[in-house]
Coordinates of C-alpha atoms in Angstrom, one line a residue:
P110 CA -52.9 -6.4 45.3
A111 CA -49.6 -8.3 44.7
I112 CA -46.7 -7.2 42.6
G113 CA -45.7 -9.6 39.7
M114 CA -42.3 -8.9 38.1
S115 CA -40.6 -10.2 35.0
P116 CA -37.7 -10.8 34.6
T117 CA -36.6 -11.2 38.2
S118 CA -33.0 -9.9 37.6
L119 CA -31.2 -7.7 35.1
S120 CA -27.6 -7.8 33.8
F121 CA -25.8 -5.2 31.7
T122 CA -22.3 -5.1 30.2
A123 CA -20.3 -2.2 28.7
Q124 CA -16.8 -1.2 28.0
Q125 CA -15.0 1.4 30.1
G126 CA -15.4 4.8 28.6
G127 CA -17.6 3.4 25.8
S128 CA -21.2 3.7 24.9
N129 CA -24.0 2.9 27.3
P130 CA -25.6 -0.6 26.8
A131 CA -29.2 -0.8 25.6
A132 CA -31.9 -0.3 28.1
K133 CA -34.0 -3.2 29.4
T134 CA -37.6 -3.5 30.4
L135 CA -39.3 -4.8 33.6
T136 CA -42.9 -6.0 33.1
I137 CA -45.1 -5.3 36.1
S138 CA -48.4 -7.1 36.7
N139 CA -51.0 -7.4 39.5
T140 CA -51.0 -11.0 40.6
G141 CA -53.5 -10.3 43.4
G142 CA -56.7 -8.4 43.7
G143 CA -57.8 -4.8 43.9
T144 CA -55.9 -2.0 42.3
L145 CA -52.1 -2.0 42.1
S146 CA -50.6 1.5 42.5
W147 CA -46.9 1.0 42.3
S148 CA -43.7 3.0 42.5
A149 CA -40.1 2.1 41.4
S150 CA -36.8 3.2 42.9
D151 CA -33.2 2.2 42.5
S152 CA -30.1 2.1 44.7
A153 CA -27.3 3.0 42.3
A154 CA -26.1 6.3 40.8
W155 CA -25.4 4.6 37.5
L156 CA -29.0 3.2 37.3
S157 CA -32.1 5.1 36.2
L158 CA -35.8 4.1 35.8
S159 CA -38.7 5.4 33.8
P160 CA -41.5 5.8 34.7
A161 CA -41.1 6.1 38.5
S162 CA -44.7 5.1 39.2
S163 CA -48.0 4.0 37.7
T164 CA -51.2 2.1 38.3
G165 CA -52.1 -1.5 37.2
N166 CA -50.1 -3.5 34.8
G167 CA -47.1 -1.6 33.3
A168 CA -43.5 -1.5 32.3
V169 CA -40.4 0.1 33.7
T170 CA -37.4 0.9 31.5
A171 CA -34.1 0.4 33.3
S172 CA -31.0 2.2 31.9
V173 CA -27.4 2.2 33.0
A174 CA -24.7 4.8 32.3
T175 CA -21.0 4.0 32.0
G176 CA -19.9 7.5 32.9
T177 CA -16.6 7.5 34.7
L178 CA -17.0 3.9 36.0
T179 CA -13.7 2.0 36.0
A180 CA -13.5 -1.6 35.0
G181 CA -15.3 -3.9 37.5
S182 CA -18.6 -5.5 38.5
Y183 CA -21.2 -3.2 40.1
S184 CA -24.4 -4.3 41.9
G185 CA -27.6 -2.5 42.5
T186 CA -31.3 -3.1 43.1
I187 CA -34.6 -2.0 41.7
T188 CA -37.4 -1.9 44.3
L189 CA -41.1 -2.0 43.3
S190 CA -43.5 -0.9 46.1
A191 CA -47.3 -0.7 46.2
T192 CA -49.8 0.2 48.8
G193 CA -51.1 -2.9 50.5
A194 CA -48.6 -5.2 48.7
T195 CA -45.2 -6.7 49.6
S196 CA -42.3 -4.9 47.9
V197 CA -40.3 -6.7 45.3
T198 CA -36.6 -6.2 44.6
V199 CA -34.8 -6.9 41.3
P200 CA -31.0 -7.3 41.5
V201 CA -29.1 -5.5 38.8
T202 CA -25.6 -6.4 37.8
F203 CA -23.4 -4.0 35.7
T204 CA -20.1 -5.4 34.4
V205 CA -17.7 -2.8 33.0
T206 CA -14.9 -4.3 31.0
A207 CA -11.5 -2.6 30.6
A208 CA -11.0 -0.4 27.6
P209 CA -8.7 -2.0 25.0
I210 CA -5.2 -0.8 24.9
P211 CA -4.8 1.3 21.7
P212 CA -1.9 0.6 19.3
A213 CA 1.3 2.7 19.6
I214 CA 3.9 3.2 17.0
G215 CA 7.4 2.2 17.9
M216 CA 10.2 3.5 15.7
S217 CA 13.9 2.8 15.4
P218 CA 16.1 4.7 14.7
T219 CA 14.4 8.0 15.7
S220 CA 16.3 10.1 13.1
L221 CA 18.2 9.6 9.8
S222 CA 21.2 11.3 8.3
F223 CA 22.6 11.1 4.7
T224 CA 25.6 12.6 3.1
A225 CA 26.4 12.9 -0.7
Q226 CA 28.5 14.9 -3.0
Q227 CA 26.9 17.5 -5.3
G228 CA 26.3 15.9 -8.7
G229 CA 27.5 12.5 -7.5
G230 CA 25.8 9.2 -6.8
N231 CA 23.0 8.8 -4.3
P232 CA 23.9 7.6 -0.8
A233 CA 22.8 4.1 0.3
P234 CA 19.2 3.8 1.5
Q235 CA 18.5 3.4 5.2
T236 CA 15.7 1.5 7.0
L237 CA 13.2 2.4 9.7
N238 CA 12.0 -0.5 12.0
I239 CA 8.3 -0.2 12.9
S240 CA 6.8 -2.0 15.9
N241 CA 3.6 -2.0 17.9
R242 CA 4.3 -0.9 21.5
G243 CA 0.6 -0.9 22.4
G244 CA -2.3 -3.2 22.0
G245 CA -4.7 -4.2 19.2
T246 CA -3.6 -4.1 15.6
L247 CA -1.2 -1.5 14.2
S248 CA -2.2 -0.5 10.7
W249 CA 0.3 2.2 9.6
S250 CA 1.0 4.4 6.7
V251 CA 4.1 6.5 5.7
S252 CA 4.4 10.0 4.2
N253 CA 7.2 12.6 3.8
N254 CA 7.5 16.3 3.1
A255 CA 10.5 16.5 0.8
T256 CA 10.9 15.9 -2.9
W257 CA 14.4 14.4 -2.4
V258 CA 13.0 11.7 0.0
S259 CA 11.3 8.5 -1.1
H260 CA 10.0 5.6 1.0
S261 CA 8.9 2.0 0.4
P262 CA 6.5 0.5 1.3
T263 CA 3.9 3.2 1.9
S264 CA 1.8 1.2 4.4
G265 CA 1.6 -2.0 6.3
T266 CA 0.1 -3.9 9.3
G267 CA 1.9 -4.9 12.5
N268 CA 5.7 -4.8 12.7
G269 CA 7.5 -3.8 9.5
V270 CA 10.5 -2.2 7.8
V271 CA 10.4 1.0 5.7
T272 CA 13.3 1.8 3.4
I273 CA 14.1 5.5 3.1
S274 CA 16.1 6.7 0.1
V275 CA 17.4 10.2 -0.8
T276 CA 18.2 11.5 -4.3
T277 CA 21.0 14.0 -4.9
G278 CA 19.6 15.1 -8.3
S279 CA 20.2 18.8 -8.9
L280 CA 20.6 19.7 -5.2
T281 CA 23.4 22.3 -4.6
A282 CA 25.8 22.1 -1.8
G283 CA 24.1 22.6 1.6
T284 CA 22.1 20.9 4.4
Y285 CA 18.5 19.8 3.7
N286 CA 16.0 18.9 6.3
G287 CA 12.9 16.8 5.9
V288 CA 10.4 14.7 7.9
V289 CA 9.1 11.2 7.5
T290 CA 5.7 10.7 9.3
L291 CA 4.3 7.4 10.5
S292 CA 0.5 7.4 11.1
A293 CA -1.8 4.7 12.4
T294 CA -5.5 4.4 13.1
G295 CA -6.0 5.0 16.9
A296 CA -2.4 5.8 17.5
T297 CA -0.4 9.0 17.9
S298 CA 1.7 9.8 14.8
V299 CA 5.5 9.6 15.0
T300 CA 7.8 11.9 13.0
V301 CA 11.4 11.0 12.0
P302 CA 13.7 13.9 11.0
V303 CA 15.8 13.3 8.0
T304 CA 19.0 15.4 7.3
F305 CA 20.7 15.3 4.0
A306 CA 24.2 17.0 3.8
V307 CA 25.3 17.7 0.2
T308 CA 28.9 18.6 0.0
A309 CA 30.5 20.7 -2.8
A310 CA 32.0 18.8 -5.7
P311 CA 35.8 19.0 -5.7
T312 CA 37.3 21.3 -8.3
V313 CA 40.6 21.3 -10.2
N314 CA 42.5 24.4 -11.2
L315 CA 45.4 24.4 -13.6
S316 CA 48.1 27.1 -13.9
P317 CA 49.1 28.2 -16.4
S318 CA 46.1 27.4 -18.7
S319 CA 48.3 26.9 -21.7
L320 CA 51.9 26.0 -22.7
S321 CA 54.0 27.2 -25.6
Y322 CA 57.3 25.6 -26.7
A323 CA 59.8 26.7 -29.4
A324 CA 62.7 24.6 -30.8
T325 CA 65.0 24.4 -33.9
Q326 CA 64.5 21.4 -36.2
G327 CA 67.0 18.7 -35.4
A328 CA 68.3 20.6 -32.4
A329 CA 67.8 19.8 -28.7
N330 CA 64.4 19.5 -27.1
P331 CA 63.1 22.7 -25.4
G332 CA 63.1 22.7 -21.6
N333 CA 60.3 21.0 -19.6
Q334 CA 57.5 23.2 -18.2
N335 CA 55.4 22.6 -15.2
I336 CA 51.6 22.9 -14.7
S337 CA 50.5 23.6 -11.1
L338 CA 47.4 21.4 -10.3
T339 CA 45.4 22.6 -7.3
T340 CA 42.3 20.7 -6.0
S341 CA 39.7 21.9 -3.5
G342 CA 36.5 20.6 -2.0
G343 CA 37.8 17.2 -0.8
T344 CA 40.3 14.6 -2.0
L345 CA 40.4 14.2 -5.7
N346 CA 42.2 11.4 -7.6
W347 CA 43.2 12.6 -11.0
M348 CA 44.7 11.3 -14.2
V349 CA 46.5 13.1 -17.0
S350 CA 46.7 12.2 -20.7
D351 CA 47.9 13.9 -23.9
D352 CA 46.9 13.7 -27.6
A353 CA 50.2 14.2 -29.4
A354 CA 53.1 11.8 -30.1
W355 CA 55.7 14.6 -29.5
L356 CA 54.2 15.4 -26.1
A357 CA 54.9 13.5 -22.8
V358 CA 53.5 14.1 -19.3
S359 CA 54.8 13.0 -16.0
P360 CA 53.3 11.9 -13.6
T361 CA 50.2 10.5 -15.3
S362 CA 48.1 10.3 -12.1
G363 CA 48.0 11.5 -8.5
S364 CA 45.9 12.6 -5.6
G365 CA 45.3 16.1 -4.3
S366 CA 47.4 19.2 -5.4
S367 CA 50.6 18.5 -7.4

């Protein structure tokens, strides 16, 4: 007998840590006379054969396993032996390519802080700069956990900018904490803490709360009276006006207590 083999070599390719490549088949034939009783063996731990032996024409399925193999090129052999025949070796090459570098979210700044006055206007929006610090394509989306926070846009691809806005609304004085979350396929999510300090609205107190004058017709004017104006909760710029021709106020404007 004589061992006939096709193909005469095998080559496999897979990605590090990925799925195993499809198995391949070796076709065995008897190119001589008599009966061919053959057996198959391999020289590599990452290589397996089925079946290990048979008689006459047949086929051997060769499979390779990526397992814990690192990126590189690996060589092995399959040996076909038979009683009374010369052994045949089939070289096997297994190329393991490096696993692709996954995307990674880069974020700047890493936190945001806003300040506004209770019942006042909303503070100016701030921006978050998004970048890909890894490989591949970064397809990201944005979410937040606070009703007083809004963001635009809600998603994007690659490097980008997200505008973060906060709304004073009916919030009372105090410090509010929220989180903006950046997520991307194949990447670890990144959270950005958002702090919103709402300060108390300034107040004005007047004392006394009313004034009373008395005079005689045609006589001298009664003496002036003072109103004590006290502000709290921050600097307050005030103005004073009156609604009567016989009434005069001085000064008509000021800042703080007076």
